[in-house]
Amino acid sequence: MSTLLSSWYRSVETVPANYVFSEDKRPGGDIAAPVCKDIPVIDLSRVDGIDRHEIIQKIMVANQDSGMFQVINHGVSEELVDETMNLFEEFFNMPTEDKAIYYSEDGSNAFRLCTSSLNYRKDGINTWKDSVKHDCHPLEDNIQSWPERPARYREVVGAYSVEVRKLSLRILDLICEGLGIELGYFGDELSKLQDFVVHHYPPCPEPGLVLGVGSHTDASLLTLLQQNIYGLQIFKDGQWLGVEPIPYAFVINISDQLEVISNGKLKSARHRVVTNDSVSRISLVTFISPSLESIIEPEKALVSASELRLFKSFRYKEYRAIYMANLREGKGTPTLEAYKL
């Protein structure tokens, strides 16, 4: 259990060697990178009015340029967001012995608390975080595997996951409209899976040497993230840029499956997480993904004589297996490259 970062980070004044990234990967002086100015903040309370077309165009430009935008006035209440954040602060601050029963390195466990990343045993370098991971949808099929401590875990996280799912389907319909494909295209099988991951990044004595999460794109269809303080960075125009932490906003990442289905019209966002030396950071991450048996391919309406097909067809479970294997092997090449025509 001593591998859990939250159980020992207060006792060290320097970063252990197995957390120090090589010079070409560590953030160094880029911890406080300039904020990316090209990530729009979309007010969803205006999307059903006269500004709808303009807002959808802003979303599409952002998705083509960086693969990321933020949304405010999105319908998930501030009270529920606060409750969820506070619940996980309480969880990660529980005594070590209380967390021990949830710790597991078995990725097939329905609920698990783990540390670092999938590839740390391969490359010997740990990432500076602990994480909670479990499925959320359908709620009735998953909630019984969730912990009963802290109190109200099931009630709060259940309510949060339901509201975030509603938001994800709303955003996917806006993307449908922007692409010119039928509303509801991403419903049912293409958005069947909903994984919830909560990362806890304790203060780090030497944040320039470590990463909370290494450089990657997400294997999912769409990723929705809430961050309580700065830490998320996006790779754009050859440099790492910060993503501004806006209270109660969701950061929306276009992920690999959307890049394929859009035939490259949308860009899967490459991102990472840096740490700091003063305060803990918590991020709430929801991954919306296709069912494992779904066939993923460019939507036919987006392929024409002038817009050639850019990706092969594949089954999502095949992609996900290769993606996870690449993570475990510490391979830096994006999995998506192997499926390009």
Short mmCIF file of C-alpha atoms in Angstrom, two decimals:
data_model
loop_
_atom_site.label_atom_id
_atom_site.label_comp_id
_atom_site.label_asym_id
_atom_site.label_seq_id
_atom_site.Cartn_x
_atom_site.Cartn_y
_atom_site.Cartn_z
CA MET A 1 0.00 0.00 0.00
CA SER A 2 3.00 2.29 0.43
CA THR A 3 2.99 2.74 -3.37
CA LEU A 4 0.04 5.15 -3.02
CA LEU A 5 1.48 8.61 -3.46
CA SER A 6 -1.04 10.20 -1.11
CA SER A 7 0.25 8.04 1.75
CA TRP A 8 3.87 9.27 1.66
CA TYR A 9 4.34 12.46 -0.40
CA ARG A 10 4.46 14.69 2.71
CA SER A 11 7.53 12.83 3.99
CA VAL A 12 9.89 13.68 1.09
CA GLU A 13 11.75 16.89 0.27
CA THR A 14 13.08 15.72 -3.10
CA VAL A 15 11.46 13.68 -5.84
CA PRO A 16 12.37 9.97 -5.76
CA ALA A 17 14.42 8.88 -8.79
CA ASN A 18 11.61 6.69 -10.14
CA TYR A 19 9.43 9.78 -10.61
CA VAL A 20 12.00 11.89 -12.49
CA PHE A 21 11.28 12.14 -16.22
CA SER A 22 14.04 12.44 -18.81
CA GLU A 23 14.99 15.97 -19.85
CA ASP A 24 13.16 15.69 -23.18
CA LYS A 25 9.86 14.77 -21.44
CA ARG A 26 9.89 16.64 -18.13
CA PRO A 27 8.12 20.03 -18.05
CA GLY A 28 11.08 21.97 -16.65
CA GLY A 29 10.31 25.66 -17.03
CA ASP A 30 7.07 24.95 -18.90
CA ILE A 31 5.10 24.30 -15.71
CA ALA A 32 3.54 27.74 -15.95
CA ALA A 33 3.30 27.76 -19.75
CA PRO A 34 1.36 30.63 -21.38
CA VAL A 35 -2.38 30.09 -21.50
CA CYS A 36 -3.64 28.96 -24.90
CA LYS A 37 -5.70 31.81 -26.33
CA ASP A 38 -7.37 29.66 -29.01
CA ILE A 39 -9.55 27.57 -26.69
CA PRO A 40 -12.98 29.21 -26.78
CA VAL A 41 -15.32 29.37 -23.80
CA ILE A 42 -18.81 28.46 -25.01
CA ASP A 43 -21.88 29.70 -23.10
CA LEU A 44 -24.38 26.89 -23.60
CA SER A 45 -27.23 29.03 -22.24
CA ARG A 46 -27.11 30.90 -25.57
CA VAL A 47 -27.07 27.88 -27.85
CA ASP A 48 -30.85 27.63 -28.27
CA GLY A 49 -31.22 31.26 -29.32
CA ILE A 50 -30.27 33.43 -32.27
CA ASP A 51 -26.56 32.80 -31.60
CA ARG A 52 -26.79 29.04 -32.25
CA HIS A 53 -25.10 29.04 -35.66
CA GLU A 54 -22.27 31.29 -34.44
CA ILE A 55 -21.67 29.14 -31.36
CA ILE A 56 -21.59 25.90 -33.36
CA GLN A 57 -19.10 27.45 -35.77
CA LYS A 58 -16.86 28.43 -32.83
CA ILE A 59 -17.00 24.86 -31.56
CA MET A 60 -16.11 23.45 -34.97
CA VAL A 61 -13.19 25.85 -35.50
CA ALA A 62 -11.82 24.95 -32.06
CA ASN A 63 -12.25 21.23 -32.77
CA GLN A 64 -10.39 21.53 -36.06
CA ASP A 65 -7.65 23.71 -34.62
CA SER A 66 -6.85 22.25 -31.19
CA GLY A 67 -9.49 19.65 -30.44
CA MET A 68 -10.53 21.41 -27.24
CA PHE A 69 -13.04 23.95 -25.94
CA GLN A 70 -14.67 24.83 -22.62
CA VAL A 71 -18.35 25.14 -21.74
CA ILE A 72 -20.08 27.22 -19.07
CA ASN A 73 -23.77 27.45 -18.09
CA HIS A 74 -23.96 23.80 -19.06
CA GLY A 75 -26.70 22.61 -16.75
CA VAL A 76 -24.59 20.72 -14.18
CA SER A 77 -25.21 22.70 -11.00
CA GLU A 78 -22.40 24.39 -9.10
CA GLU A 79 -23.68 22.73 -5.91
CA LEU A 80 -23.30 19.26 -7.46
CA VAL A 81 -19.81 20.07 -8.77
CA ASP A 82 -18.77 21.33 -5.32
CA GLU A 83 -20.21 18.24 -3.65
CA THR A 84 -18.32 15.96 -6.04
CA MET A 85 -15.01 17.79 -5.67
CA ASN A 86 -15.36 17.88 -1.88
CA LEU A 87 -16.23 14.19 -1.78
CA PHE A 88 -12.99 13.25 -3.57
CA GLU A 89 -10.90 15.57 -1.41
CA GLU A 90 -12.34 13.63 1.52
CA PHE A 91 -11.67 10.29 -0.19
CA PHE A 92 -8.01 10.97 -0.93
CA ASN A 93 -7.49 12.38 2.57
CA MET A 94 -8.83 9.25 4.28
CA PRO A 95 -6.33 7.32 6.41
CA THR A 96 -4.15 4.93 4.44
CA GLU A 97 -5.72 1.87 6.06
CA ASP A 98 -9.19 2.99 4.99
CA LYS A 99 -8.09 3.39 1.37
CA ALA A 100 -6.16 0.11 1.34
CA ILE A 101 -9.25 -2.02 0.69
CA TYR A 102 -9.83 -0.22 -2.62
CA TYR A 103 -6.26 -0.37 -3.94
CA SER A 104 -5.74 -2.62 -6.96
CA GLU A 105 -3.51 -2.94 -10.01
CA ASP A 106 -6.06 -5.17 -11.75
CA GLY A 107 -7.66 -3.13 -14.52
CA SER A 108 -10.65 -5.47 -14.68
CA ASN A 109 -11.85 -4.50 -11.19
CA ALA A 110 -15.19 -2.69 -11.28
CA PHE A 111 -13.91 -0.06 -8.82
CA ARG A 112 -10.29 0.56 -8.01
CA LEU A 113 -7.85 2.99 -6.49
CA CYS A 114 -4.46 2.96 -8.18
CA THR A 115 -1.31 5.03 -8.52
CA SER A 116 0.92 6.34 -11.30
CA SER A 117 0.18 5.15 -14.85
CA LEU A 118 -0.10 1.96 -16.87
CA ASN A 119 3.43 2.07 -18.21
CA TYR A 120 5.41 2.80 -15.04
CA ARG A 121 6.47 -0.81 -14.53
CA LYS A 122 7.80 -0.88 -18.12
CA ASP A 123 9.79 2.35 -18.24
CA GLY A 124 10.47 2.71 -14.51
CA ILE A 125 9.10 6.25 -14.33
CA ASN A 126 6.01 6.93 -12.23
CA THR A 127 3.59 9.79 -12.77
CA TRP A 128 2.78 11.99 -9.78
CA LYS A 129 -0.84 11.02 -9.03
CA ASP A 130 -3.28 8.59 -7.49
CA SER A 131 -6.53 7.75 -9.27
CA VAL A 132 -10.00 6.35 -8.71
CA LYS A 133 -11.51 4.52 -11.70
CA HIS A 134 -14.93 3.00 -12.35
CA ASP A 135 -17.77 2.76 -14.88
CA CYS A 136 -20.90 4.87 -14.61
CA HIS A 137 -23.39 3.78 -17.26
CA PRO A 138 -25.88 2.25 -16.94
CA LEU A 139 -25.92 3.53 -13.38
CA GLU A 140 -27.95 0.63 -11.99
CA ASP A 141 -25.44 -1.88 -13.33
CA ASN A 142 -22.43 -0.20 -11.72
CA ILE A 143 -23.36 1.66 -8.56
CA GLN A 144 -23.25 -1.40 -6.28
CA SER A 145 -19.50 -1.75 -6.92
CA TRP A 146 -18.83 1.80 -5.67
CA PRO A 147 -17.61 2.39 -2.10
CA GLU A 148 -19.88 3.33 0.78
CA ARG A 149 -17.20 5.61 2.23
CA PRO A 150 -17.05 8.53 2.19
CA ALA A 151 -20.71 8.79 3.07
CA ARG A 152 -22.95 9.71 0.11
CA TYR A 153 -20.36 8.54 -2.46
CA ARG A 154 -22.98 6.63 -4.43
CA GLU A 155 -25.57 9.39 -4.16
CA VAL A 156 -23.26 12.24 -5.19
CA VAL A 157 -21.26 10.49 -7.89
CA GLY A 158 -24.42 8.88 -9.26
CA ALA A 159 -26.10 12.27 -9.64
CA TYR A 160 -22.94 13.80 -11.14
CA SER A 161 -22.50 11.00 -13.69
CA VAL A 162 -26.13 11.25 -14.85
CA GLU A 163 -25.86 15.01 -15.38
CA VAL A 164 -22.52 14.75 -17.17
CA ARG A 165 -23.95 12.12 -19.51
CA LYS A 166 -26.82 14.45 -20.42
CA LEU A 167 -24.27 17.19 -21.14
CA SER A 168 -22.11 14.88 -23.28
CA LEU A 169 -25.05 13.90 -25.49
CA ARG A 170 -26.01 17.55 -25.88
CA ILE A 171 -22.49 18.43 -26.98
CA LEU A 172 -22.37 15.49 -29.37
CA ASP A 173 -25.57 16.73 -31.01
CA LEU A 174 -24.01 20.17 -31.46
CA ILE A 175 -21.05 18.45 -33.13
CA CYS A 176 -23.48 16.51 -35.36
CA GLU A 177 -25.00 19.80 -36.45
CA GLY A 178 -21.58 21.28 -37.11
CA LEU A 179 -20.53 18.29 -39.21
CA GLY A 180 -23.82 18.24 -41.10
CA ILE A 181 -24.85 14.74 -40.01
CA GLU A 182 -28.13 13.62 -38.43
CA LEU A 183 -28.84 14.57 -34.82
CA GLY A 184 -28.52 11.59 -32.50
CA TYR A 185 -25.85 9.97 -34.69
CA PHE A 186 -23.64 9.44 -31.64
CA GLY A 187 -26.45 8.10 -29.46
CA ASP A 188 -26.85 4.48 -28.42
CA GLU A 189 -23.85 2.28 -29.36
CA LEU A 190 -21.37 5.05 -30.24
CA SER A 191 -21.69 6.60 -26.76
CA LYS A 192 -22.61 3.50 -24.75
CA LEU A 193 -19.63 3.41 -22.37
CA GLN A 194 -19.04 6.02 -19.67
CA ASP A 195 -15.85 5.71 -17.62
CA PHE A 196 -15.18 7.99 -14.66
CA VAL A 197 -11.62 8.70 -13.53
CA VAL A 198 -10.66 11.05 -10.70
CA HIS A 199 -7.00 12.04 -10.49
CA HIS A 200 -5.42 13.41 -7.32
CA TYR A 201 -2.12 15.26 -7.79
CA PRO A 202 -0.53 16.09 -4.41
CA PRO A 203 1.95 18.97 -4.11
CA CYS A 204 5.34 18.00 -5.50
CA PRO A 205 8.65 19.33 -4.08
CA GLU A 206 10.20 19.54 -7.59
CA PRO A 207 7.39 19.88 -10.12
CA GLY A 208 9.72 20.64 -13.02
CA LEU A 209 11.01 17.06 -12.87
CA VAL A 210 7.71 15.16 -12.94
CA LEU A 211 4.46 14.82 -14.83
CA GLY A 212 1.01 14.10 -13.47
CA VAL A 213 -0.02 12.62 -16.81
CA GLY A 214 2.29 12.18 -19.79
CA SER A 215 1.63 13.40 -23.32
CA HIS A 216 -1.29 11.54 -24.95
CA THR A 217 -4.58 11.69 -26.80
CA ASP A 218 -7.68 9.93 -25.45
CA ALA A 219 -8.94 6.67 -26.97
CA SER A 220 -12.57 7.58 -26.27
CA LEU A 221 -15.14 9.44 -28.38
CA LEU A 222 -15.36 12.52 -26.17
CA THR A 223 -13.75 13.53 -22.86
CA LEU A 224 -15.29 15.95 -20.34
CA LEU A 225 -13.00 17.25 -17.59
CA GLN A 226 -13.29 19.55 -14.61
CA GLN A 227 -10.14 20.87 -12.92
CA ASN A 228 -10.06 22.78 -9.65
CA ILE A 229 -6.69 24.46 -10.29
CA TYR A 230 -4.18 24.84 -13.13
CA GLY A 231 -2.37 21.77 -14.41
CA LEU A 232 -3.81 20.76 -17.80
CA GLN A 233 -1.72 21.64 -20.86
CA ILE A 234 -2.35 21.17 -24.58
CA PHE A 235 0.27 20.67 -27.30
CA LYS A 236 -0.33 23.19 -30.07
CA ASP A 237 1.86 24.79 -32.72
CA GLY A 238 4.90 22.90 -31.48
CA GLN A 239 4.67 23.97 -27.84
CA TRP A 240 2.90 23.19 -24.59
CA LEU A 241 0.28 25.75 -23.59
CA GLY A 242 -1.82 25.98 -20.43
CA VAL A 243 -5.58 25.44 -20.32
CA GLU A 244 -7.16 28.09 -18.13
CA PRO A 245 -9.00 26.65 -15.09
CA ILE A 246 -12.43 28.32 -15.15
CA PRO A 247 -14.58 27.66 -12.07
CA TYR A 248 -17.33 25.12 -12.80
CA ALA A 249 -16.50 24.92 -16.52
CA PHE A 250 -16.04 21.64 -18.37
CA VAL A 251 -13.05 21.21 -20.64
CA ILE A 252 -14.20 19.23 -23.69
CA ASN A 253 -11.58 17.13 -25.49
CA ILE A 254 -12.16 15.70 -28.92
CA SER A 255 -10.85 12.13 -28.71
CA ASP A 256 -9.54 9.56 -31.19
CA GLN A 257 -12.85 8.01 -32.23
CA LEU A 258 -14.33 11.40 -33.14
CA GLU A 259 -11.31 12.18 -35.30
CA VAL A 260 -11.92 8.95 -37.22
CA ILE A 261 -15.71 9.31 -37.55
CA SER A 262 -15.34 12.94 -38.69
CA ASN A 263 -12.78 11.77 -41.29
CA GLY A 264 -10.17 14.08 -39.82
CA LYS A 265 -12.39 17.17 -39.71
CA LEU A 266 -12.04 17.13 -35.92
CA LYS A 267 -8.69 16.82 -34.15
CA SER A 268 -7.99 14.58 -31.18
CA ALA A 269 -6.40 16.83 -28.55
CA ARG A 270 -2.86 15.98 -27.39
CA HIS A 271 -2.51 16.99 -23.75
CA ARG A 272 -0.64 16.35 -20.48
CA VAL A 273 -0.77 17.39 -16.82
CA VAL A 274 1.87 19.22 -14.79
CA THR A 275 2.04 19.52 -11.00
CA ASN A 276 2.84 22.30 -8.53
CA ASP A 277 4.67 22.60 -5.20
CA SER A 278 1.96 24.15 -3.04
CA VAL A 279 -1.56 22.70 -3.38
CA SER A 280 -3.27 19.46 -4.32
CA ARG A 281 -5.11 19.30 -7.63
CA ILE A 282 -8.14 17.15 -8.37
CA SER A 283 -9.58 16.53 -11.83
CA LEU A 284 -12.90 14.83 -12.59
CA VAL A 285 -12.68 13.09 -15.96
CA THR A 286 -15.54 11.44 -17.85
CA PHE A 287 -14.79 9.37 -20.95
CA ILE A 288 -17.67 8.73 -23.36
CA SER A 289 -16.84 5.81 -25.63
CA PRO A 290 -18.45 3.43 -28.14
CA SER A 291 -19.51 -0.06 -27.17
CA LEU A 292 -16.65 -2.51 -27.54
CA GLU A 293 -18.28 -4.21 -30.54
CA SER A 294 -18.91 -0.96 -32.44
CA ILE A 295 -17.34 -0.63 -35.88
CA ILE A 296 -15.58 2.72 -36.12
CA GLU A 297 -15.07 4.30 -39.53
CA PRO A 298 -15.46 7.68 -41.23
CA GLU A 299 -19.11 8.65 -41.61
CA LYS A 300 -20.01 8.09 -45.28
CA ALA A 301 -21.58 11.53 -45.62
CA LEU A 302 -18.17 13.08 -44.84
CA VAL A 303 -16.32 11.17 -47.56
CA SER A 304 -16.54 12.28 -51.19
CA ALA A 305 -14.49 12.53 -54.38
CA SER A 306 -12.96 15.73 -53.06
CA GLU A 307 -12.68 14.50 -49.45
CA LEU A 308 -10.93 11.14 -49.55
CA ARG A 309 -11.36 8.63 -46.74
CA LEU A 310 -8.50 9.05 -44.24
CA PHE A 311 -8.95 6.08 -41.86
CA LYS A 312 -9.46 2.32 -41.96
CA SER A 313 -12.48 0.67 -40.35
CA PHE A 314 -11.93 -1.16 -37.06
CA ARG A 315 -13.76 -2.58 -34.07
CA TYR A 316 -13.49 -0.36 -31.01
CA LYS A 317 -12.41 -3.19 -28.71
CA GLU A 318 -9.46 -3.83 -31.05
CA TYR A 319 -8.44 -0.17 -30.95
CA ARG A 320 -8.82 0.04 -27.18
CA ALA A 321 -6.70 -3.09 -26.64
CA ILE A 322 -3.88 -1.74 -28.81
CA TYR A 323 -4.13 1.70 -27.19
CA MET A 324 -3.83 0.20 -23.69
CA ALA A 325 -0.93 -2.02 -24.78
CA ASN A 326 0.88 1.02 -26.19
CA LEU A 327 0.40 2.82 -22.86
CA ARG A 328 1.78 -0.12 -20.94
CA GLU A 329 4.77 -0.28 -23.27
CA GLY A 330 5.39 3.46 -22.93
CA LYS A 331 5.16 4.02 -26.68
CA GLY A 332 4.96 7.68 -27.63
CA THR A 333 3.47 7.15 -31.10
CA PRO A 334 -0.30 7.80 -31.07
CA THR A 335 -2.33 4.64 -31.71
CA LEU A 336 -4.39 6.52 -34.29
CA GLU A 337 -1.42 6.73 -36.66
CA ALA A 338 -1.66 2.99 -37.35
CA TYR A 339 -5.19 3.40 -38.71
CA LYS A 340 -4.53 6.19 -41.16
CA LEU A 341 -4.78 5.36 -44.87
#
